[in-house]
CSV table of C-alpha atoms in Angstrom, one decimal:
chain,number,residue,atom,x,y,z
A,12,MET,CA,57.0,36.0,-8.1
A,13,SER,CA,55.3,33.4,-6.0
A,14,ALA,CA,55.0,34.2,-2.3
A,15,ALA,CA,56.4,30.7,-1.7
A,16,SER,CA,59.6,31.4,-3.5
A,17,PRO,CA,62.6,30.6,-1.3
A,18,LEU,CA,65.0,33.0,0.3
A,19,ILE,CA,68.4,32.5,-1.2
A,20,ILE,CA,71.2,32.2,1.3
A,21,ARG,CA,74.8,32.5,0.1
A,22,CYS,CA,77.5,31.7,2.7
A,23,TRP,CA,81.0,32.6,1.6
A,24,GLY,CA,84.3,32.7,3.5
A,25,ILE,CA,86.6,35.8,4.0
A,26,GLU,CA,86.1,38.2,1.2
A,27,ASP,CA,87.5,41.6,0.3
A,28,TYR,CA,85.0,44.4,1.1
A,29,ASP,CA,85.4,46.2,-2.3
A,30,GLU,CA,84.5,43.1,-4.3
A,31,ILE,CA,81.3,42.4,-2.3
A,32,PHE,CA,80.3,46.1,-2.3
A,33,GLN,CA,80.5,46.2,-6.1
A,34,LEU,CA,78.6,42.9,-6.3
A,35,MET,CA,75.8,44.3,-4.1
A,36,LYS,CA,75.4,47.3,-6.3
A,37,THR,CA,75.4,45.3,-9.5
A,38,PHE,CA,72.8,42.8,-8.0
A,39,THR,CA,70.5,45.7,-6.9
A,40,ASN,CA,70.8,47.6,-10.2
A,41,GLN,CA,70.1,44.5,-12.3
A,42,ARG,CA,67.4,42.8,-10.2
A,43,SER,CA,63.8,42.8,-11.4
A,44,ASN,CA,60.4,41.9,-9.9
A,45,LEU,CA,61.2,38.3,-10.5
A,46,THR,CA,64.6,38.3,-8.7
A,47,SER,CA,64.6,36.3,-5.5
A,48,ASP,CA,65.5,38.0,-2.3
A,49,GLU,CA,68.9,37.0,-0.9
A,50,ILE,CA,71.1,37.1,2.2
A,51,TRP,CA,74.8,37.0,1.8
A,52,MET,CA,76.8,35.8,4.9
A,53,VAL,CA,80.5,36.7,4.7
A,54,GLN,CA,83.5,37.7,6.7
A,55,HIS,CA,85.8,40.5,5.5
A,56,ASN,CA,89.5,41.0,5.5
A,57,PRO,CA,90.3,43.9,7.9
A,58,VAL,CA,88.8,47.2,6.7
A,59,PHE,CA,87.1,50.3,8.0
A,60,THR,CA,84.1,51.5,6.1
A,61,GLN,CA,82.8,55.0,6.2
A,62,GLY,CA,79.0,55.5,5.8
A,63,GLN,CA,77.3,58.5,4.3
A,64,ALA,CA,77.0,60.2,7.7
A,65,GLY,CA,80.7,59.4,8.5
A,66,LYS,CA,83.0,62.1,9.8
A,67,ASP,CA,86.8,62.0,9.4
A,68,GLU,CA,87.3,62.7,13.1
A,69,TYR,CA,85.7,59.4,13.9
A,70,ILE,CA,88.8,57.7,12.4
A,71,LEU,CA,91.3,58.1,15.2
A,72,GLY,CA,94.2,56.3,13.3
A,73,SER,CA,93.5,53.7,10.7
A,74,GLY,CA,97.2,52.6,10.5
A,75,ASP,CA,97.7,49.7,8.0
A,76,ILE,CA,93.9,49.0,7.8
A,77,PRO,CA,92.3,50.6,4.7
A,78,VAL,CA,89.4,53.0,4.9
A,79,VAL,CA,86.7,52.6,2.2
A,80,GLN,CA,84.0,55.2,1.5
A,81,THR,CA,80.6,53.4,1.0
A,82,ASP,CA,77.0,54.4,0.3
A,83,ARG,CA,75.3,52.8,3.3
A,84,GLY,CA,73.8,54.8,6.1
A,85,GLY,CA,75.6,55.4,9.3
A,86,HIS,CA,79.1,56.4,10.3
A,87,VAL,CA,82.4,54.4,10.5
A,88,THR,CA,82.6,50.8,11.5
A,89,TYR,CA,85.2,47.9,11.4
A,90,HIS,CA,85.0,44.6,9.6
A,91,GLY,CA,87.3,41.7,10.2
A,92,PRO,CA,87.6,37.9,10.3
A,93,GLY,CA,85.5,36.5,13.1
A,94,GLN,CA,82.6,39.0,12.6
A,95,VAL,CA,79.4,37.9,10.9
A,96,THR,CA,78.5,40.3,8.1
A,97,ALA,CA,75.1,39.7,6.6
A,98,TYR,CA,74.0,41.6,3.5
A,99,LEU,CA,70.2,41.7,3.0
A,100,MET,CA,69.1,42.0,-0.6
A,101,ILE,CA,65.4,42.4,0.0
A,102,ASP,CA,62.6,43.7,-2.2
A,103,LEU,CA,60.9,45.8,0.5
A,104,ARG,CA,57.8,46.6,-1.7
A,105,ARG,CA,57.2,43.0,-2.5
A,106,ARG,CA,57.3,42.0,1.2
A,107,ASN,CA,55.3,45.1,2.2
A,108,LEU,CA,58.1,46.4,4.4
A,109,GLY,CA,59.2,49.9,5.3
A,110,VAL,CA,62.8,50.7,6.1
A,111,ARG,CA,62.0,50.9,9.8
A,112,ASP,CA,60.4,47.5,9.6
A,113,LEU,CA,63.5,46.0,8.1
A,114,VAL,CA,65.7,47.6,10.8
A,115,SER,CA,63.4,46.2,13.4
A,116,ILE,CA,63.6,42.7,11.9
A,117,ILE,CA,67.4,42.8,11.8
A,118,GLU,CA,67.6,44.0,15.4
A,119,LYS,CA,65.1,41.5,16.8
A,120,SER,CA,66.9,38.7,14.9
A,121,LEU,CA,70.2,39.7,16.6
A,122,VAL,CA,68.6,39.9,20.0
A,123,SER,CA,67.0,36.4,19.5
A,124,THR,CA,70.3,35.0,18.3
A,125,LEU,CA,72.1,36.3,21.4
A,126,ALA,CA,69.2,35.0,23.7
A,127,HIS,CA,69.9,31.5,22.4
A,128,TRP,CA,73.1,31.7,24.5
A,129,ASN,CA,71.4,33.6,27.3
A,130,ILE,CA,73.0,36.9,26.4
A,131,GLU,CA,70.6,39.7,27.2
A,132,ALA,CA,70.6,42.4,24.5
A,133,MET,CA,68.4,45.1,23.1
A,134,PRO,CA,68.3,47.8,20.4
A,135,ARG,CA,68.4,51.6,21.1
A,136,SER,CA,65.9,54.0,19.8
A,137,ASP,CA,68.5,56.7,19.3
A,138,ALA,CA,71.1,54.6,17.6
A,139,PRO,CA,70.5,51.6,15.3
A,140,GLY,CA,72.3,48.4,16.4
A,141,VAL,CA,72.2,46.0,19.3
A,142,TYR,CA,73.7,46.5,22.7
A,143,ILE,CA,74.2,44.2,25.7
A,144,LYS,CA,72.6,45.1,29.1
A,145,THR,CA,75.8,46.8,30.3
A,146,GLY,CA,75.8,49.1,27.4
A,147,GLU,CA,78.5,47.8,25.1
A,148,LYS,CA,77.6,47.5,21.4
A,149,ILE,CA,77.8,44.0,19.8
A,150,ALA,CA,76.2,44.6,16.4
A,151,SER,CA,76.0,47.4,13.9
A,152,LEU,CA,73.5,48.2,11.1
A,153,GLY,CA,73.8,50.2,7.9
A,154,LEU,CA,71.5,50.0,4.9
A,155,ARG,CA,70.9,51.5,1.5
A,156,ILE,CA,67.6,51.4,-0.4
A,157,ARG,CA,67.5,51.6,-4.1
A,158,LYS,CA,64.5,50.9,-6.4
A,159,GLY,CA,62.6,49.8,-3.3
A,160,CYS,CA,65.2,47.2,-2.5
A,161,SER,CA,67.7,47.0,0.3
A,162,TYR,CA,71.4,46.2,0.3
A,163,HIS,CA,74.2,46.4,2.9
A,164,GLY,CA,73.1,45.0,6.3
A,165,LEU,CA,74.6,44.1,9.6
A,166,ASN,CA,78.0,43.4,11.4
A,167,PHE,CA,77.8,41.1,14.4
A,168,ASN,CA,81.0,40.5,16.5
A,169,VAL,CA,81.4,36.9,17.3
A,170,SER,CA,85.1,35.9,17.9
A,171,MET,CA,87.5,38.5,16.4
A,172,ASP,CA,90.5,40.6,17.1
A,173,MET,CA,88.9,43.6,18.9
A,174,SER,CA,92.0,45.8,18.9
A,175,PRO,CA,91.2,47.6,15.6
A,176,TRP,CA,88.0,49.0,17.2
A,177,GLN,CA,90.3,51.2,19.3
A,178,ARG,CA,91.4,53.1,16.1
A,179,ILE,CA,87.9,54.5,15.5
A,180,ASN,CA,84.9,56.1,17.3
A,181,PRO,CA,82.4,53.5,16.3
A,182,CYS,CA,79.3,55.0,14.7
A,183,GLY,CA,80.3,58.3,16.4
A,184,LEU,CA,78.9,57.1,19.7
A,185,ASP,CA,82.2,56.9,21.7
A,186,ILE,CA,81.0,53.6,22.9
A,187,LYS,CA,82.8,50.3,23.8
A,188,MET,CA,82.4,47.4,21.5
A,189,THR,CA,82.1,43.7,22.6
A,190,GLN,CA,81.7,40.3,21.1
A,191,VAL,CA,80.1,36.9,21.8
A,192,ALA,CA,83.4,35.2,22.7
A,193,ASP,CA,84.0,37.7,25.5
A,194,LEU,CA,80.6,37.2,27.1
A,195,LEU,CA,80.6,33.4,27.5
A,196,GLU,CA,83.0,31.0,29.3
A,197,ILE,CA,82.7,28.6,26.3
A,198,SER,CA,82.0,30.5,23.0
A,199,PRO,CA,79.8,28.8,20.4
A,200,SER,CA,81.3,28.3,17.0
A,201,PHE,CA,81.1,31.0,14.3
A,202,ASP,CA,79.1,28.7,12.1
A,203,ASN,CA,76.6,28.0,14.9
A,204,VAL,CA,76.1,31.7,15.5
A,205,SER,CA,75.6,32.3,11.8
A,206,GLU,CA,73.0,29.5,11.5
A,207,GLN,CA,71.0,31.0,14.4
A,208,LEU,CA,71.1,34.4,12.8
A,209,ILE,CA,70.0,33.0,9.4
A,210,THR,CA,67.1,31.2,11.1
A,211,HIS,CA,65.8,34.4,12.8
A,212,LEU,CA,66.4,36.7,9.8
A,213,SER,CA,64.5,34.4,7.4
A,214,SER,CA,61.6,33.9,9.9
A,215,GLY,CA,61.5,37.7,10.6
A,216,LEU,CA,61.3,38.4,6.9
A,217,GLY,CA,58.3,35.9,6.5
A,218,TYR,CA,60.2,33.1,4.7
A,219,THR,CA,59.4,29.5,5.4
A,220,GLU,CA,61.9,28.1,2.9
A,221,CYS,CA,65.5,28.9,2.3
A,222,GLU,CA,67.8,27.7,-0.5
A,223,ARG,CA,71.5,27.5,0.1
A,224,VAL,CA,73.8,28.6,-2.8
A,225,ALA,CA,77.6,28.7,-2.5
A,226,THR,CA,78.2,30.5,-5.8
A,227,ARG,CA,78.2,34.1,-6.8
A,228,PRO,CA,74.9,35.5,-8.3
A,229,ASN,CA,74.6,35.0,-12.1
A,230,PHE,CA,73.9,38.3,-13.7
């Protein structure tokens, strides 16, 4: 594949987690050396997802929100409307990236996105994700690598109902979660935040060209 091949960006609306989870696995299993890298930008209907390191005691009371066991790294997290979820389908070998490199690119992209609105944030060496300077967590990471390619990605709280976070111990850290809308007097639009994040992710991955596609992948 040419190094100049564009990064495919798929922006969808609110999607059920199970459908996108299965689509990620199918995409990764069927991709070849000629398959373009992609980023899928979605929101999810309310759901808790439990990563491979997840512990049942981190779910304090899910109530009417379903809990889905998944194969990403990490513990339990919450997805809901108003949260940017970006799934990174990247051939790490082709881009000469290690897993730690990809995590660093994701974290730096989130930090740069927040800095656009003068929100100071940083990663933590002991716990993947991004945290504002007062310690609250604003974005979570969880990846899976198969055949040298990544799937899953990040959750970034923009403007959502934060109450479901009280039903879990996020990532087992016993930490408070926050979102962009609670840190600014005038919150930017969800789309503007998504576009900033796409810009920083694509640049961090070394892409100079992106192609927008609204449809599902064609297997």
